[in-house]
Each structure stands twice: as C-alpha cells, then as structure tokens.
C-alpha cells in the first residue's frame, strides 16, 4: 500500500473557512470516490507537540493500493478540475510518496 502525504499552507489571502468548506464538499468526496483510492483524509494542524506552530497548516493522506490505477483516475476531467481548484488554495504543496516499514 502506498500512502501519499501532502503538506501545505494556504496561499496568502485564502481563508481557512473557504478552503475547509471546499475540502469537505468537493475534494474529500471526489477523491474518496476514486476506485484507486482506499481512503483520503485532510487534517488541520494545531501546533507542535511541546509547543510552537507547525510548519504546515494542513496534512493530507491518500491510501493507494495500486499506483498504476491512480494515474488514469487523476487524469479524468473531474479530477483535473479538482486539482486546479486545489492549486488556488494551496501554496506550493509537497506530495510525498511513502510506504510503511512495518512487516505484514
């Protein structure tokens, strides 16, 4: 299983309430409906353990059992529209591909 982890801050001038409403009504249901995605979640950070501000305001996790199947899904017209909308909110998001080191 591949887990894509996305770290990002909102662009200057973007209100958290606007982004979160869009995430709840558009991004989360659309991505979670993709056949190639097992689970997609968005988290707002609250700070660092021990104190201080987190370096990123939001973290997304996307569980993808088959990366080959993801390509066609994210190439769809619907996902291209969602991705373009996301880019209006997110300031230089980092998309990291990861795998668990735990043994099955």
PDB file of C-alpha atoms in Angstrom:
ATOM      1  CA  UNK A   1       0.000   0.000   0.000  1.00  0.00           C
ATOM      2  CA  UNK A   2       1.278   3.422  -0.928  1.00  0.00           C
ATOM      3  CA  UNK A   3       0.423   6.400   1.237  1.00  0.00           C
ATOM      4  CA  UNK A   4       0.699   9.808  -0.372  1.00  0.00           C
ATOM      5  CA  UNK A   5       1.291  12.506   2.236  1.00  0.00           C
ATOM      6  CA  UNK A   6       0.647  16.103   1.225  1.00  0.00           C
ATOM      7  CA  UNK A   7       1.936  19.023   3.302  1.00  0.00           C
ATOM      8  CA  UNK A   8       0.844  22.572   2.575  1.00  0.00           C
ATOM      9  CA  UNK A   9      -0.049  26.031   3.776  1.00  0.00           C
ATOM     10  CA  UNK A  10      -2.793  28.175   2.345  1.00  0.00           C
ATOM     11  CA  UNK A  11      -1.882  30.943  -0.064  1.00  0.00           C
ATOM     12  CA  UNK A  12      -1.873  34.482   1.284  1.00  0.00           C
ATOM     13  CA  UNK A  13      -5.397  35.843   1.353  1.00  0.00           C
ATOM     14  CA  UNK A  14      -7.105  32.425   1.393  1.00  0.00           C
ATOM     15  CA  UNK A  15      -9.430  31.970   4.357  1.00  0.00           C
ATOM     16  CA  UNK A  16      -9.245  28.653   6.193  1.00  0.00           C
ATOM     17  CA  UNK A  17     -13.048  28.523   6.285  1.00  0.00           C
ATOM     18  CA  UNK A  18     -13.226  28.773   2.483  1.00  0.00           C
ATOM     19  CA  UNK A  19     -10.632  26.055   1.940  1.00  0.00           C
ATOM     20  CA  UNK A  20     -12.175  23.719   4.516  1.00  0.00           C
ATOM     21  CA  UNK A  21     -15.678  24.115   3.068  1.00  0.00           C
ATOM     22  CA  UNK A  22     -14.312  23.291  -0.397  1.00  0.00           C
ATOM     23  CA  UNK A  23     -12.359  20.324   1.004  1.00  0.00           C
ATOM     24  CA  UNK A  24     -15.455  18.935   2.737  1.00  0.00           C
ATOM     25  CA  UNK A  25     -17.854  19.453  -0.163  1.00  0.00           C
ATOM     26  CA  UNK A  26     -15.620  18.820  -3.185  1.00  0.00           C
ATOM     27  CA  UNK A  27     -12.146  17.427  -2.545  1.00  0.00           C
ATOM     28  CA  UNK A  28     -12.876  14.745   0.055  1.00  0.00           C
ATOM     29  CA  UNK A  29     -15.940  13.217  -1.626  1.00  0.00           C
ATOM     30  CA  UNK A  30     -14.407  13.340  -5.107  1.00  0.00           C
ATOM     31  CA  UNK A  31     -11.075  11.751  -4.193  1.00  0.00           C
ATOM     32  CA  UNK A  32     -12.670   9.189  -1.870  1.00  0.00           C
ATOM     33  CA  UNK A  33     -14.942   8.129  -4.756  1.00  0.00           C
ATOM     34  CA  UNK A  34     -11.967   7.184  -6.958  1.00  0.00           C
ATOM     35  CA  UNK A  35     -11.690   3.436  -7.463  1.00  0.00           C
ATOM     36  CA  UNK A  36      -7.909   3.645  -6.989  1.00  0.00           C
ATOM     37  CA  UNK A  37      -8.129   5.301  -3.551  1.00  0.00           C
ATOM     38  CA  UNK A  38      -8.912   3.394  -0.359  1.00  0.00           C
ATOM     39  CA  UNK A  39      -9.014   6.434   1.909  1.00  0.00           C
ATOM     40  CA  UNK A  40      -8.376  10.177   1.673  1.00  0.00           C
ATOM     41  CA  UNK A  41      -8.238  12.426   4.736  1.00  0.00           C
ATOM     42  CA  UNK A  42      -7.424  16.081   5.373  1.00  0.00           C
ATOM     43  CA  UNK A  43      -6.078  17.289   8.711  1.00  0.00           C
ATOM     44  CA  UNK A  44      -5.660  20.824  10.050  1.00  0.00           C
ATOM     45  CA  UNK A  45      -2.580  21.071  12.253  1.00  0.00           C
ATOM     46  CA  UNK A  46      -2.872  22.587  15.717  1.00  0.00           C
ATOM     47  CA  UNK A  47       0.801  23.052  16.541  1.00  0.00           C
ATOM     48  CA  UNK A  48       3.836  21.059  17.559  1.00  0.00           C
ATOM     49  CA  UNK A  49       3.948  18.631  20.457  1.00  0.00           C
ATOM     50  CA  UNK A  50       5.831  20.531  23.128  1.00  0.00           C
ATOM     51  CA  UNK A  51       4.742  23.904  21.788  1.00  0.00           C
ATOM     52  CA  UNK A  52       5.103  26.152  18.795  1.00  0.00           C
ATOM     53  CA  UNK A  53       3.495  26.478  15.397  1.00  0.00           C
ATOM     54  CA  UNK A  54       3.545  23.576  12.960  1.00  0.00           C
ATOM     55  CA  UNK A  55       5.467  24.336   9.744  1.00  0.00           C
ATOM     56  CA  UNK A  56       2.400  23.345   7.684  1.00  0.00           C
ATOM     57  CA  UNK A  57      -1.250  24.255   8.238  1.00  0.00           C
ATOM     58  CA  UNK A  58      -2.649  21.120   6.575  1.00  0.00           C
ATOM     59  CA  UNK A  59      -1.733  17.493   6.014  1.00  0.00           C
ATOM     60  CA  UNK A  60      -3.496  15.179   3.595  1.00  0.00           C
ATOM     61  CA  UNK A  61      -3.116  11.413   3.457  1.00  0.00           C
ATOM     62  CA  UNK A  62      -4.189   9.304   0.499  1.00  0.00           C
ATOM     63  CA  UNK A  63      -4.104   5.493   0.731  1.00  0.00           C
ATOM     64  CA  UNK A  64      -3.491   3.991  -2.718  1.00  0.00           C
ATOM     65  CA  UNK A  65      -3.315   0.185  -3.065  1.00  0.00           C
ATOM     66  CA  UNK A  66      -2.213   0.308  -6.731  1.00  0.00           C
ATOM     67  CA  UNK A  67      -0.315   3.358  -8.021  1.00  0.00           C
ATOM     68  CA  UNK A  68      -0.766   2.189 -11.632  1.00  0.00           C
ATOM     69  CA  UNK A  69      -4.534   2.535 -11.232  1.00  0.00           C
ATOM     70  CA  UNK A  70      -4.226   6.035  -9.768  1.00  0.00           C
ATOM     71  CA  UNK A  71      -2.858   7.607 -12.976  1.00  0.00           C
ATOM     72  CA  UNK A  72      -5.969   7.135 -15.102  1.00  0.00           C
ATOM     73  CA  UNK A  73      -8.217   8.211 -12.219  1.00  0.00           C
ATOM     74  CA  UNK A  74      -6.419  11.502 -11.614  1.00  0.00           C
ATOM     75  CA  UNK A  75      -6.267  12.194 -15.347  1.00  0.00           C
ATOM     76  CA  UNK A  76     -10.049  12.411 -15.567  1.00  0.00           C
ATOM     77  CA  UNK A  77     -11.679  15.740 -16.402  1.00  0.00           C
ATOM     78  CA  UNK A  78     -13.305  15.848 -12.957  1.00  0.00           C
ATOM     79  CA  UNK A  79     -10.032  15.310 -11.118  1.00  0.00           C
ATOM     80  CA  UNK A  80      -8.221  17.833 -13.299  1.00  0.00           C
ATOM     81  CA  UNK A  81     -10.855  20.411 -12.284  1.00  0.00           C
ATOM     82  CA  UNK A  82     -10.474  19.496  -8.590  1.00  0.00           C
ATOM     83  CA  UNK A  83      -6.679  19.677  -8.843  1.00  0.00           C
ATOM     84  CA  UNK A  84      -6.865  23.119 -10.447  1.00  0.00           C
ATOM     85  CA  UNK A  85      -9.166  24.323  -7.676  1.00  0.00           C
ATOM     86  CA  UNK A  86      -6.788  22.902  -5.050  1.00  0.00           C
ATOM     87  CA  UNK A  87      -3.931  24.893  -6.582  1.00  0.00           C
ATOM     88  CA  UNK A  88      -5.950  28.078  -5.970  1.00  0.00           C
ATOM     89  CA  UNK A  89      -5.882  27.325  -2.224  1.00  0.00           C
ATOM     90  CA  UNK A  90      -2.540  25.616  -1.578  1.00  0.00           C
ATOM     91  CA  UNK A  91       0.837  27.359  -1.605  1.00  0.00           C
ATOM     92  CA  UNK A  92       3.473  25.006  -3.077  1.00  0.00           C
ATOM     93  CA  UNK A  93       2.097  21.716  -1.710  1.00  0.00           C
ATOM     94  CA  UNK A  94       4.562  18.864  -1.183  1.00  0.00           C
ATOM     95  CA  UNK A  95       3.348  15.449  -2.386  1.00  0.00           C
ATOM     96  CA  UNK A  96       5.383  12.661  -0.778  1.00  0.00           C
ATOM     97  CA  UNK A  97       5.037   9.011  -1.747  1.00  0.00           C
ATOM     98  CA  UNK A  98       5.592   6.664   1.185  1.00  0.00           C
ATOM     99  CA  UNK A  99       5.343   3.030   2.224  1.00  0.00           C
ATOM    100  CA  UNK A 100       5.058   1.549   5.701  1.00  0.00           C
ATOM    101  CA  UNK A 101       8.214  -0.072   7.046  1.00  0.00           C
ATOM    102  CA  UNK A 102       6.152  -2.406   9.239  1.00  0.00           C
ATOM    103  CA  UNK A 103       6.291  -6.052   8.251  1.00  0.00           C
ATOM    104  CA  UNK A 104       2.950  -7.608   7.296  1.00  0.00           C
TER     105      UNK A 104
END
